[in-house]
Amino acid sequence: MSGLTGGDPSLLRRINSAVVLHALRDAGSPTLTDLTRLTALSRPTVEGVIEGLIGAGLVAESIPEEGVARRQGRPARRFRFRAEAGYLMGVEIGSHRVAALLSGLDGRIIGAGSRDVSETACEDERLERVRLVVADALRRAGVARSSLRAVGVGSPGIVEADGTVRLGTALPGWTGLALGERLRRSFRCPVLVENDANAAAVAEHWKGAARDSDDIVFVLAGLSPGAGSLIGGRLHRGFGGAAGEIGALHLLGREVTPEKLLSTTDEPLHPLDEQAVADVFALANQGDVRAKEAVERFIQRLVHDVAALVLALDPELVVVGGWAAGLDGVLDPLRDELSRYCLRPPRVALSLLGEAAVATGALRLALDHVEEQLFAVEGTVTARR
């Protein structure tokens, strides 16, 4: 990535470039004197680095307002980080919809899009929907596909480092799918695939309910719940990417599947029918006796699953997200159960990002990848060991 720092391959210049660029991004529109103070580098070094970054297209000189120039004579040169020098995209692939978020290199969202998709759609149809959503978002924002520096993707399932879904029962045809490889055909930049609950955990830590916590568990509530966790500020995937698969805990001696727990009839719900889940919660809120009993069974299962993870990880905070309807009713029972089972009960909060959590976390994944290159950052939240 030497081209990102003016083409100078020396390690020292790369480090200096990263330091100056990081200061520029965070400082707004500093002068050379400001940058010298912020970076503790010499003025000649900063000047040389700035010229290299301007040549690489990552920095531009800020043009002062005309009134300021007239009052003060020739003002000091100011510089800014060119967030528009490249773009990032975060994509959510879900059972009922595909969504995308677009940002510049500063992570500020400048575009978005989504489309519904059937839970029975095959992998080819679902991936074609992804391509349409991406194309729509880029077109509306006026961004060329070739300007993308990285794409993050949040998907259900156990995801390997190369983006292959080792196990994905939530979507038809997903198990064994080389998702990363398939998507890379559509882009000229790196494509990074992550489990959806992991992506949502990263999102809440970045912009949501967990901004002030480094040890968190995010619970993606549903008929088959999943969880993502950060330990010491780093995403914890486990050895094979299967950490947090609490939806499988019913296999440990519990015969009743989640689909039966939330059913108000003798027939189990379809595992991917989120609307049916929302309908049961709505009926419970209206006082329907069988629906209230079903919700109570579901909550008991969920809180026991979460308690098992909390006992193992001892997080500061548990964030609950997923389908929107009825989730607020989970918080108090979850707090009560965690108080009963856990030696040090964590705080419990509702997701602040809602249905945008997975795509937001996928965008952060792309941003981390680029920051590792631009700013010589090691040990970012989503970096794989």
GROMACS .gro file of C-alpha atoms in nm:
model
  385
    1MET     CA    1   0.000   0.000   0.000
    2SER     CA    2   0.295   0.235  -0.048
    3GLY     CA    3   0.090   0.433  -0.299
    4LEU     CA    4  -0.127   0.552  -0.014
    5THR     CA    5   0.168   0.736   0.139
    6GLY     CA    6   0.316   0.909  -0.163
    7GLY     CA    7   0.503   0.607  -0.297
    8ASP     CA    8   0.788   0.615  -0.041
    9PRO     CA    9   0.855   0.256   0.070
   10SER     CA   10   1.058   0.342   0.380
   11LEU     CA   11   0.906   0.226   0.706
   12LEU     CA   12   0.982   0.555   0.883
   13ARG     CA   13   0.810   0.762   0.620
   14ARG     CA   14   0.511   0.528   0.622
   15ILE     CA   15   0.482   0.563   1.000
   16ASN     CA   16   0.516   0.942   0.979
   17SER     CA   17   0.255   0.954   0.705
   18ALA     CA   18   0.015   0.747   0.915
   19VAL     CA   19   0.068   0.974   1.216
   20VAL     CA   20   0.008   1.292   1.016
   21LEU     CA   21  -0.291   1.149   0.832
   22HIS     CA   22  -0.450   1.033   1.156
   23ALA     CA   23  -0.404   1.379   1.308
   24LEU     CA   24  -0.550   1.542   0.998
   25ARG     CA   25  -0.859   1.326   1.004
   26ASP     CA   26  -0.930   1.402   1.368
   27ALA     CA   27  -0.831   1.771   1.372
   28GLY     CA   28  -1.055   1.906   1.099
   29SER     CA   29  -0.851   2.169   0.912
   30PRO     CA   30  -0.518   2.220   1.093
   31THR     CA   31  -0.218   2.432   0.991
   32LEU     CA   32   0.136   2.300   0.960
   33THR     CA   33   0.207   2.446   1.304
   34ASP     CA   34  -0.096   2.259   1.444
   35LEU     CA   35   0.021   1.934   1.287
   36THR     CA   36   0.373   1.978   1.420
   37ARG     CA   37   0.229   2.016   1.770
   38LEU     CA   38  -0.020   1.731   1.736
   39THR     CA   39   0.227   1.480   1.594
   40ALA     CA   40   0.547   1.586   1.776
   41LEU     CA   41   0.724   1.567   1.438
   42SER     CA   42   0.953   1.837   1.303
   43ARG     CA   43   0.808   2.097   1.071
   44PRO     CA   44   1.023   1.988   0.772
   45THR     CA   45   0.908   1.628   0.826
   46VAL     CA   46   0.542   1.731   0.839
   47GLU     CA   47   0.581   1.945   0.528
   48GLY     CA   48   0.737   1.656   0.338
   49VAL     CA   49   0.470   1.414   0.449
   50ILE     CA   50   0.190   1.655   0.359
   51GLU     CA   51   0.322   1.698   0.007
   52GLY     CA   52   0.338   1.322  -0.033
   53LEU     CA   53  -0.019   1.280   0.094
   54ILE     CA   54  -0.142   1.554  -0.139
   55GLY     CA   55   0.024   1.370  -0.426
   56ALA     CA   56  -0.147   1.048  -0.319
   57GLY     CA   57  -0.486   1.223  -0.321
   58LEU     CA   58  -0.551   1.172   0.049
   59VAL     CA   59  -0.500   1.533   0.161
   60ALA     CA   60  -0.604   1.867   0.013
   61GLU     CA   61  -0.531   2.225   0.105
   62SER     CA   62  -0.829   2.399   0.263
   63ILE     CA   63  -0.929   2.723   0.093
   64PRO     CA   64  -0.985   2.999   0.351
   65GLU     CA   65  -1.300   3.206   0.347
   66GLU     CA   66  -1.257   3.528   0.152
   67GLY     CA   67  -1.348   3.748   0.447
   68VAL     CA   68  -1.088   3.581   0.669
   69ALA     CA   69  -0.817   3.634   0.405
   70ARG     CA   70  -0.897   4.003   0.374
   71ARG     CA   71  -0.892   4.067   0.750
   72GLN     CA   72  -0.574   3.876   0.826
   73GLY     CA   73  -0.371   3.915   0.508
   74ARG     CA   74  -0.227   3.590   0.379
   75PRO     CA   75  -0.350   3.322   0.624
   76ALA     CA   76  -0.153   3.014   0.721
   77ARG     CA   77  -0.207   2.714   0.492
   78ARG     CA   78  -0.460   2.467   0.624
   79PHE     CA   79  -0.510   2.109   0.520
   80ARG     CA   80  -0.785   1.850   0.539
   81PHE     CA   81  -0.821   1.475   0.509
   82ARG     CA   82  -0.999   1.389   0.183
   83ALA     CA   83  -1.271   1.152   0.298
   84GLU     CA   84  -1.391   1.148  -0.062
   85ALA     CA   85  -1.063   0.990  -0.178
   86GLY     CA   86  -1.229   0.653  -0.144
   87TYR     CA   87  -1.551   0.492  -0.029
   88LEU     CA   88  -1.660   0.203   0.189
   89MET     CA   89  -1.970  -0.011   0.191
   90GLY     CA   90  -2.140  -0.223   0.455
   91VAL     CA   91  -2.390  -0.488   0.342
   92GLU     CA   92  -2.640  -0.693   0.541
   93ILE     CA   93  -2.769  -1.017   0.390
   94GLY     CA   94  -3.072  -1.129   0.587
   95SER     CA   95  -3.355  -1.375   0.553
   96HIS     CA   96  -3.610  -1.109   0.455
   97ARG     CA   97  -3.406  -0.818   0.326
   98VAL     CA   98  -3.073  -0.702   0.189
   99ALA     CA   99  -2.941  -0.361   0.296
  100ALA     CA  100  -2.635  -0.149   0.226
  101LEU     CA  101  -2.468   0.159   0.376
  102LEU     CA  102  -2.213   0.376   0.194
  103SER     CA  103  -1.954   0.606   0.351
  104GLY     CA  104  -1.640   0.799   0.274
  105LEU     CA  105  -1.306   0.716   0.432
  106ASP     CA  106  -1.414   0.890   0.753
  107GLY     CA  107  -1.700   0.644   0.812
  108ARG     CA  108  -1.974   0.907   0.777
  109ILE     CA  109  -2.271   0.755   0.600
  110ILE     CA  110  -2.359   0.923   0.270
  111GLY     CA  111  -2.589   0.667   0.114
  112ALA     CA  112  -2.812   0.370   0.191
  113GLY     CA  113  -3.048   0.126   0.027
  114SER     CA  114  -3.244  -0.191   0.093
  115ARG     CA  115  -3.468  -0.441  -0.083
  116ASP     CA  116  -3.694  -0.715   0.043
  117VAL     CA  117  -3.619  -1.073  -0.041
  118SER     CA  118  -3.813  -1.393   0.025
  119GLU     CA  119  -3.688  -1.623   0.299
  120THR     CA  120  -3.715  -1.907   0.044
  121ALA     CA  121  -3.492  -1.734  -0.214
  122CYS     CA  122  -3.199  -1.943  -0.338
  123GLU     CA  123  -2.842  -1.820  -0.298
  124ASP     CA  124  -2.820  -1.691  -0.657
  125GLU     CA  125  -3.138  -1.487  -0.622
  126ARG     CA  126  -3.026  -1.346  -0.287
  127LEU     CA  127  -2.684  -1.249  -0.422
  128GLU     CA  128  -2.843  -1.084  -0.725
  129ARG     CA  129  -3.051  -0.878  -0.482
  130VAL     CA  130  -2.728  -0.774  -0.311
  131ARG     CA  131  -2.587  -0.654  -0.643
  132LEU     CA  132  -2.901  -0.451  -0.713
  133VAL     CA  133  -2.895  -0.284  -0.370
  134VAL     CA  134  -2.526  -0.198  -0.405
  135ALA     CA  135  -2.576  -0.057  -0.754
  136ASP     CA  136  -2.874   0.153  -0.638
  137ALA     CA  137  -2.685   0.298  -0.341
  138LEU     CA  138  -2.381   0.387  -0.553
  139ARG     CA  139  -2.591   0.542  -0.828
  140ARG     CA  140  -2.797   0.759  -0.593
  141ALA     CA  141  -2.482   0.882  -0.416
  142GLY     CA  142  -2.301   0.946  -0.745
  143VAL     CA  143  -2.011   0.718  -0.646
  144ALA     CA  144  -1.827   0.501  -0.895
  145ARG     CA  145  -1.793   0.134  -0.805
  146SER     CA  146  -1.420   0.163  -0.879
  147SER     CA  147  -1.391   0.415  -0.591
  148LEU     CA  148  -1.476   0.153  -0.330
  149ARG     CA  149  -1.175   0.070  -0.110
  150ALA     CA  150  -1.339  -0.212   0.090
  151VAL     CA  151  -1.677  -0.382   0.136
  152GLY     CA  152  -1.792  -0.543   0.460
  153VAL     CA  153  -2.070  -0.801   0.465
  154GLY     CA  154  -2.278  -0.929   0.757
  155SER     CA  155  -2.436  -1.271   0.703
  156PRO     CA  156  -2.603  -1.538   0.915
  157GLY     CA  157  -2.395  -1.847   0.979
  158ILE     CA  158  -2.050  -1.953   1.090
  159VAL     CA  159  -1.812  -1.763   0.864
  160GLU     CA  160  -1.452  -1.862   0.796
  161ALA     CA  161  -1.171  -1.612   0.748
  162ASP     CA  162  -1.191  -1.630   0.368
  163GLY     CA  163  -1.564  -1.553   0.371
  164THR     CA  164  -1.690  -1.909   0.325
  165VAL     CA  165  -2.005  -1.992   0.523
  166ARG     CA  166  -1.913  -2.316   0.694
  167LEU     CA  167  -2.262  -2.359   0.839
  168GLY     CA  168  -2.562  -2.141   0.765
  169THR     CA  169  -2.902  -2.294   0.831
  170ALA     CA  170  -3.094  -1.963   0.830
  171LEU     CA  171  -3.074  -1.912   0.451
  172PRO     CA  172  -3.138  -2.171   0.176
  173GLY     CA  173  -2.819  -2.290   0.008
  174TRP     CA  174  -2.597  -2.099   0.249
  175THR     CA  175  -2.401  -2.384   0.410
  176GLY     CA  176  -2.072  -2.426   0.224
  177LEU     CA  177  -2.131  -2.113   0.015
  178ALA     CA  178  -1.808  -1.935  -0.087
  179LEU     CA  179  -1.978  -1.604  -0.013
  180GLY     CA  180  -1.663  -1.392  -0.006
  181GLU     CA  181  -1.540  -1.537  -0.335
  182ARG     CA  182  -1.878  -1.489  -0.504
  183LEU     CA  183  -1.904  -1.127  -0.394
  184ARG     CA  184  -1.545  -1.042  -0.488
  185ARG     CA  185  -1.639  -1.098  -0.850
  186SER     CA  186  -1.855  -0.785  -0.827
  187PHE     CA  187  -1.590  -0.558  -0.675
  188ARG     CA  188  -1.231  -0.456  -0.739
  189CYS     CA  189  -1.160  -0.417  -0.369
  190PRO     CA  190  -1.136  -0.644  -0.065
  191VAL     CA  191  -1.463  -0.801   0.052
  192LEU     CA  192  -1.473  -0.899   0.420
  193VAL     CA  193  -1.751  -1.129   0.542
  194GLU     CA  194  -1.858  -1.153   0.905
  195ASN     CA  195  -2.128  -1.328   1.103
  196ASP     CA  196  -2.430  -1.098   1.142
  197ALA     CA  197  -2.440  -1.101   1.524
  198ASN     CA  198  -2.067  -1.026   1.535
  199ALA     CA  199  -2.117  -0.736   1.296
  200ALA     CA  200  -2.402  -0.602   1.510
  201ALA     CA  201  -2.184  -0.620   1.823
  202VAL     CA  202  -1.918  -0.414   1.647
  203ALA     CA  203  -2.181  -0.163   1.537
  204GLU     CA  204  -2.318  -0.111   1.887
  205HIS     CA  205  -1.963  -0.058   2.015
  206TRP     CA  206  -1.898   0.196   1.738
  207LYS     CA  207  -2.221   0.395   1.722
  208GLY     CA  208  -2.478   0.236   1.949
  209ALA     CA  209  -2.556   0.134   2.305
  210ALA     CA  210  -2.206  -0.001   2.382
  211ARG     CA  211  -1.991   0.299   2.288
  212ASP     CA  212  -1.851   0.325   2.639
  213SER     CA  213  -1.795  -0.048   2.698
  214ASP     CA  214  -1.520  -0.280   2.575
  215ASP     CA  215  -1.658  -0.605   2.719
  216ILE     CA  216  -2.000  -0.663   2.569
  217VAL     CA  217  -2.237  -0.928   2.442
  218PHE     CA  218  -2.482  -0.846   2.165
  219VAL     CA  219  -2.781  -1.079   2.141
  220LEU     CA  220  -2.945  -1.103   1.800
  221ALA     CA  221  -3.283  -1.220   1.925
  222GLY     CA  222  -3.500  -1.444   1.712
  223LEU     CA  223  -3.631  -1.796   1.696
  224SER     CA  224  -3.271  -1.913   1.674
  225PRO     CA  225  -3.079  -1.643   1.860
  226GLY     CA  226  -2.716  -1.565   1.798
  227ALA     CA  227  -2.469  -1.352   1.986
  228GLY     CA  228  -2.156  -1.154   1.917
  229SER     CA  229  -1.909  -1.042   2.179
  230LEU     CA  230  -1.621  -0.804   2.229
  231ILE     CA  231  -1.358  -0.889   2.489
  232GLY     CA  232  -1.122  -0.610   2.582
  233GLY     CA  233  -1.246  -0.408   2.286
  234ARG     CA  234  -1.176  -0.683   2.028
  235LEU     CA  235  -1.427  -0.895   1.844
  236HIS     CA  236  -1.422  -1.252   1.977
  237ARG     CA  237  -1.492  -1.505   1.703
  238GLY     CA  238  -1.362  -1.820   1.868
  239PHE     CA  239  -1.120  -2.066   1.709
  240GLY     CA  240  -1.345  -2.154   1.416
  241GLY     CA  241  -1.581  -1.856   1.407
  242ALA     CA  242  -1.860  -2.029   1.601
  243ALA     CA  243  -1.845  -1.828   1.926
  244GLY     CA  244  -2.185  -1.705   2.040
  245GLU     CA  245  -2.402  -1.965   1.867
  246ILE     CA  246  -2.643  -1.973   2.160
  247GLY     CA  247  -2.925  -2.086   1.931
  248ALA     CA  248  -2.778  -2.438   1.959
  249LEU     CA  249  -2.802  -2.453   2.339
  250HIS     CA  250  -3.143  -2.622   2.321
  251LEU     CA  251  -2.956  -2.927   2.194
  252LEU     CA  252  -2.808  -2.971   2.542
  253GLY     CA  253  -3.094  -3.176   2.680
  254ARG     CA  254  -3.380  -2.946   2.585
  255GLU     CA  255  -3.618  -3.119   2.351
  256VAL     CA  256  -3.848  -2.827   2.268
  257THR     CA  257  -3.729  -2.623   1.970
  258PRO     CA  258  -3.766  -2.242   1.967
  259GLU     CA  259  -4.022  -2.270   1.686
  260LYS     CA  260  -4.254  -2.464   1.919
  261LEU     CA  261  -4.195  -2.236   2.215
  262LEU     CA  262  -4.347  -1.935   2.040
  263SER     CA  263  -4.629  -2.123   1.873
  264THR     CA  264  -4.983  -2.049   1.989
  265THR     CA  265  -5.113  -2.361   1.815
  266ASP     CA  266  -5.001  -2.721   1.788
  267GLU     CA  267  -4.798  -2.635   1.478
  268PRO     CA  268  -4.445  -2.491   1.515
  269LEU     CA  269  -4.363  -2.157   1.354
  270HIS     CA  270  -4.145  -2.148   1.047
  271PRO     CA  271  -3.786  -2.081   1.166
  272LEU     CA  272  -3.746  -1.783   0.929
  273ASP     CA  273  -4.094  -1.632   0.969
  274GLU     CA  274  -4.006  -1.317   1.162
  275GLN     CA  275  -4.349  -1.169   1.098
  276ALA     CA  276  -4.514  -1.462   1.273
  277VAL     CA  277  -4.287  -1.395   1.572
  278ALA     CA  278  -4.385  -1.027   1.571
  279ASP     CA  279  -4.753  -1.126   1.548
  280VAL     CA  280  -4.724  -1.345   1.857
  281PHE     CA  281  -4.567  -1.059   2.053
  282ALA     CA  282  -4.840  -0.821   1.931
  283LEU     CA  283  -5.115  -1.062   2.039
  284ALA     CA  284  -4.947  -1.098   2.379
  285ASN     CA  285  -4.948  -0.720   2.422
  286GLN     CA  286  -5.319  -0.723   2.343
  287GLY     CA  287  -5.382  -0.973   2.622
  288ASP     CA  288  -5.417  -1.296   2.425
  289VAL     CA  289  -5.364  -1.571   2.683
  290ARG     CA  290  -5.198  -1.831   2.457
  291ALA     CA  291  -4.972  -1.568   2.303
  292LYS     CA  292  -4.867  -1.444   2.649
  293GLU     CA  293  -4.782  -1.800   2.749
  294ALA     CA  294  -4.581  -1.848   2.429
  295VAL     CA  295  -4.388  -1.524   2.484
  296GLU     CA  296  -4.316  -1.623   2.843
  297ARG     CA  297  -4.175  -1.958   2.725
  298PHE     CA  298  -3.964  -1.783   2.464
  299ILE     CA  299  -3.827  -1.527   2.711
  300GLN     CA  300  -3.734  -1.799   2.959
  301ARG     CA  301  -3.540  -1.985   2.691
  302LEU     CA  302  -3.369  -1.667   2.572
  303VAL     CA  303  -3.261  -1.549   2.914
  304HIS     CA  304  -3.120  -1.890   3.004
  305ASP     CA  305  -2.923  -1.896   2.678
  306VAL     CA  306  -2.789  -1.546   2.742
  307ALA     CA  307  -2.709  -1.630   3.105
  308ALA     CA  308  -2.486  -1.917   2.989
  309LEU     CA  309  -2.285  -1.675   2.775
  310VAL     CA  310  -2.271  -1.412   3.048
  311LEU     CA  311  -2.141  -1.665   3.301
  312ALA     CA  312  -1.864  -1.762   3.058
  313LEU     CA  313  -1.758  -1.412   2.949
  314ASP     CA  314  -1.852  -1.177   3.238
  315PRO     CA  315  -1.938  -0.881   3.010
  316GLU     CA  316  -2.001  -0.531   3.138
  317LEU     CA  317  -2.303  -0.491   2.909
  318VAL     CA  318  -2.555  -0.706   2.724
  319VAL     CA  319  -2.725  -0.539   2.427
  320VAL     CA  320  -3.042  -0.695   2.288
  321GLY     CA  321  -3.139  -0.642   1.924
  322GLY     CA  322  -3.297  -0.816   1.628
  323TRP     CA  323  -3.655  -0.799   1.510
  324ALA     CA  324  -3.803  -0.483   1.657
  325ALA     CA  325  -4.151  -0.577   1.779
  326GLY     CA  326  -4.168  -0.681   2.143
  327LEU     CA  327  -3.799  -0.674   2.227
  328ASP     CA  328  -3.845  -0.413   2.499
  329GLY     CA  329  -4.047  -0.673   2.686
  330VAL     CA  330  -3.739  -0.895   2.709
  331LEU     CA  331  -3.522  -0.650   2.904
  332ASP     CA  332  -3.674  -0.671   3.252
  333PRO     CA  333  -3.704  -1.052   3.257
  334LEU     CA  334  -3.347  -1.073   3.128
  335ARG     CA  335  -3.221  -0.842   3.403
  336ASP     CA  336  -3.408  -1.045   3.665
  337GLU     CA  337  -3.275  -1.379   3.542
  338LEU     CA  338  -2.919  -1.257   3.511
  339SER     CA  339  -2.940  -1.127   3.869
  340ARG     CA  340  -3.043  -1.475   3.980
  341TYR     CA  341  -2.777  -1.670   3.793
  342CYS     CA  342  -2.476  -1.443   3.762
  343LEU     CA  343  -2.229  -1.349   4.033
  344ARG     CA  344  -2.189  -1.005   3.879
  345PRO     CA  345  -2.494  -0.922   3.665
  346PRO     CA  346  -2.414  -0.703   3.364
  347ARG     CA  347  -2.606  -0.399   3.253
  348VAL     CA  348  -2.875  -0.477   2.993
  349ALA     CA  349  -2.977  -0.235   2.718
  350LEU     CA  350  -3.182  -0.234   2.400
  351SER     CA  351  -3.001  -0.181   2.071
  352LEU     CA  352  -2.987   0.182   1.960
  353LEU     CA  353  -2.929   0.090   1.597
  354GLY     CA  354  -3.223  -0.144   1.542
  355GLU     CA  355  -3.238  -0.299   1.197
  356ALA     CA  356  -2.935  -0.095   1.083
  357ALA     CA  357  -2.700  -0.272   1.326
  358VAL     CA  358  -2.569  -0.546   1.097
  359ALA     CA  359  -2.501  -0.320   0.797
  360THR     CA  360  -2.340  -0.062   1.027
  361GLY     CA  361  -2.109  -0.326   1.172
  362ALA     CA  362  -2.023  -0.447   0.823
  363LEU     CA  363  -1.930  -0.090   0.731
  364ARG     CA  364  -1.704  -0.073   1.038
  365LEU     CA  365  -1.538  -0.394   0.919
  366ALA     CA  366  -1.454  -0.223   0.589
  367LEU     CA  367  -1.337   0.092   0.769
  368ASP     CA  368  -1.107  -0.109   0.996
  369HIS     CA  369  -0.952  -0.277   0.694
  370VAL     CA  370  -0.872   0.056   0.530
  371GLU     CA  371  -0.752   0.213   0.854
  372GLU     CA  372  -0.502  -0.069   0.899
  373GLN     CA  373  -0.350   0.047   0.571
  374LEU     CA  374  -0.389   0.423   0.592
  375PHE     CA  375  -0.297   0.469   0.956
  376ALA     CA  376  -0.073   0.166   1.014
  377VAL     CA  377  -0.318   0.060   1.282
  378GLU     CA  378  -0.267  -0.278   1.445
  379GLY     CA  379  -0.520  -0.460   1.660
  380THR     CA  380  -0.838  -0.292   1.534
  381VAL     CA  381  -1.171  -0.409   1.672
  382THR     CA  382  -1.243  -0.645   1.384
  383ALA     CA  383  -0.889  -0.755   1.288
  384ARG     CA  384  -0.843  -1.130   1.262
  385ARG     CA  385  -0.557  -1.263   1.468
   0.00000   0.00000   0.00000
